[in-house]
Amino acid sequence: MRAHPAGPRHGEIPADHTSFVPADLNELDPAVWPRGAGRSGGVMTLAGNDVRDLAMTYGTPFLAMDEQDFRSRCQDFADAFGSAADVHYAAKAFLSSHIVKWLAQEGLSLDVCSGGELRLALRAGFPPEQIALHGSNKSQVELETAVEAGVGAIVVDSFDEIGRLAGIADARGSAGSASTSNGSSRRIPVMIRVTVGVEAHTHEFIATAHEDQKFGFSLAGGDAAEGVRRIAAAPGLELIGLHSHIGSQIFDPSGFEVSAHRLVLLLKSVIADHPELAQTITTLDLGGGLGIAYTSADTPPPVDAMAKSLTAIVERECQAAGLVVPRIAVEPGRAIVGPGTVTVYEIGTIKDVHLDGGVVRRYVSVDGGMSDNIRTALYDADYTVVLASRSSAALPVRSRVVGKHCESGDIVVRDCYLPADLAVGDLVAVAATGAYCYAMASNYNRLPRPPLIAVTGGTSRLLLRRETDDDLMLLETW
Ligand code: LLP
């Protein structure tokens, strides 16, 4: 079993970390690489751009996002879930002003989980009523900013927050200004995040096992029912939905099904206790977490199959419970932005290390590392890497791609095969780095964050420029 990349078990390191020898080292598995990736004359092309040209223009390392890949995955979700559902892109996976605009053009909604994400979305012109604010410890200022902007939902996560939000509503009401900056007068729309007792992992889910974490209101412990009671008792709050999020990089739909089932049962009991909420609770939000293929060994379920099964289960359970079928909401981040981006590095050093039993492991050092992709070090994540600046017919060599940081855990791709003639100055590309790589990047060892470019139709442009030394110096007080 692969360690889960986001939950409390992410620290587990599988004992046997194997990788297979690819039949063709030059092949780009379409399940792993961006939809616009290919090779021309042996050289990797990204949406018609030669990676060597991109490296000349932008320097290395850089992240290249295939704009059509991103947009088409937005459409895939919208088509799969249809008009009876809302697809919220989870900004935490990666956000920039351009992404915000693309999402608006593609008709998706947006989830943010901090004031920073919220302010970027608003500044880039995203419609506030299409934004939901998440977070397990939202500050007073974050809540006030969201209320003032008129966001579509605040997903409450604690009793403290319900009290805080009720206070904000009261203050606005008593000041005679329970209206948003866009002029509408309404109660503050909230959802409640419910811990449904499902812990989902890539290849497993463990029902009833996951109460011991910071998010949400426990269903089993009765906190969810109490949270609903407190929201219902607050005149300035309007409960518009029940929310759950069971994990990330999930391949097994059964975790979502259990979660949907439990949310419907909760909805039924909530409406029995508070009949007036039947009018306001219009949404069951099943969260994000749909997995992607980082390597050819990964087999995530297709989006439309997942959508069909979730829609069917909510409809069936609601009909059985005598409830009006609510809208479904989902919050994919990784599945939209992950697969369409690659990171391109230049090789700086190559070192053969002799292990026990005559085994050689080739350490291939690139000009980035754990500062632009912490996921391998943090979650033991697997990635696919290929020689990008040319093809090679040389034999495969067991290799490890490492960064330039001062620690041995600075690993980008733990186990891979690269051609024996790999040389200093070659470019390598790592697939599926769109989600949680740039978003979790750091300046460790004072490395500047790399640029992130968009590629489309044979052209490229900067979405985020490379960080400079001057940017970092700006923080110094001297
Ligand atoms: N909705 C909620 C409430 C979430 O907490 C998350 C992710 C998502 C949606 C989006 O999940 P996605 O579809 O992207 O899996 N840093 C980790 C992932 C952390 C995910 C946290 N929450 C990683 O690199 O794998």
Short mmCIF file of C-alpha atoms and ligand atoms in Angstrom, two decimals, residues 5-6 90 92-93 111 134 193 215 243 245 247-249 287-290 294 331-335 375 379 435-436 440, ligand 1:
data_model
loop_
_atom_site.label_atom_id
_atom_site.label_comp_id
_atom_site.label_asym_id
_atom_site.label_seq_id
_atom_site.Cartn_x
_atom_site.Cartn_y
_atom_site.Cartn_z
CA PRO A 5 -0.16 11.80 0.93
CA ALA A 6 -2.32 13.99 3.13
CA ALA A 90 -9.58 23.67 -4.60
CA LYS A 92 -4.76 25.09 -2.25
CA ALA A 93 -3.47 22.73 -4.96
CA ASP A 111 -12.69 26.96 -2.79
CA HIS A 134 -12.65 26.75 4.17
CA ARG A 193 -17.92 20.40 7.82
CA PHE A 215 -11.03 19.04 10.96
CA HIS A 243 -19.83 19.14 3.83
CA HIS A 245 -13.82 15.76 2.83
CA GLY A 247 -8.82 12.60 2.08
CA SER A 248 -6.67 13.12 -0.97
CA GLN A 249 -5.20 11.08 -3.83
CA GLY A 287 -15.15 17.44 -0.89
CA GLY A 288 -12.13 16.80 -3.06
CA GLY A 289 -9.57 14.05 -3.20
CA LEU A 290 -9.87 12.30 -6.55
CA TYR A 294 1.92 9.96 -10.90
CA GLU A 331 -13.91 20.15 -4.68
CA PRO A 332 -11.18 18.70 -6.91
CA GLY A 333 -7.78 20.33 -6.78
CA ARG A 334 -5.13 17.79 -7.73
CA ALA A 335 -7.26 16.07 -10.40
CA ARG A 375 6.13 15.88 -1.76
CA TYR A 379 4.84 11.96 1.71
CA ALA A 435 -0.66 20.18 -7.58
CA TYR A 436 0.94 20.90 -4.22
CA MET A 440 4.13 24.13 -1.09
N1 LLP B 1 -11.48 20.18 -0.21
C1 LLP B 1 -10.96 20.19 1.03
C2 LLP B 1 -11.80 20.56 2.15
C3 LLP B 1 -9.62 19.83 1.22
O1 LLP B 1 -9.11 19.83 2.45
C4 LLP B 1 -8.83 19.47 0.11
C5 LLP B 1 -7.43 19.11 0.27
C6 LLP B 1 -9.41 19.51 -1.16
C7 LLP B 1 -10.76 19.85 -1.28
C8 LLP B 1 -8.65 19.19 -2.42
O2 LLP B 1 -8.16 17.89 -2.42
P1 LLP B 1 -7.54 17.29 -3.78
O3 LLP B 1 -8.68 17.12 -4.77
O4 LLP B 1 -6.54 18.25 -4.28
O5 LLP B 1 -6.94 16.01 -3.37
N2 LLP B 1 -0.47 18.56 0.33
C9 LLP B 1 -1.07 17.25 0.09
C10 LLP B 1 -2.54 17.35 -0.15
C11 LLP B 1 -3.30 18.04 0.96
C12 LLP B 1 -4.75 18.10 0.66
C13 LLP B 1 -5.46 18.91 1.68
N3 LLP B 1 -6.84 19.12 1.41
C14 LLP B 1 -0.34 16.60 -1.10
O6 LLP B 1 0.60 17.18 -1.62
O7 LLP B 1 -0.71 15.51 -1.50
#
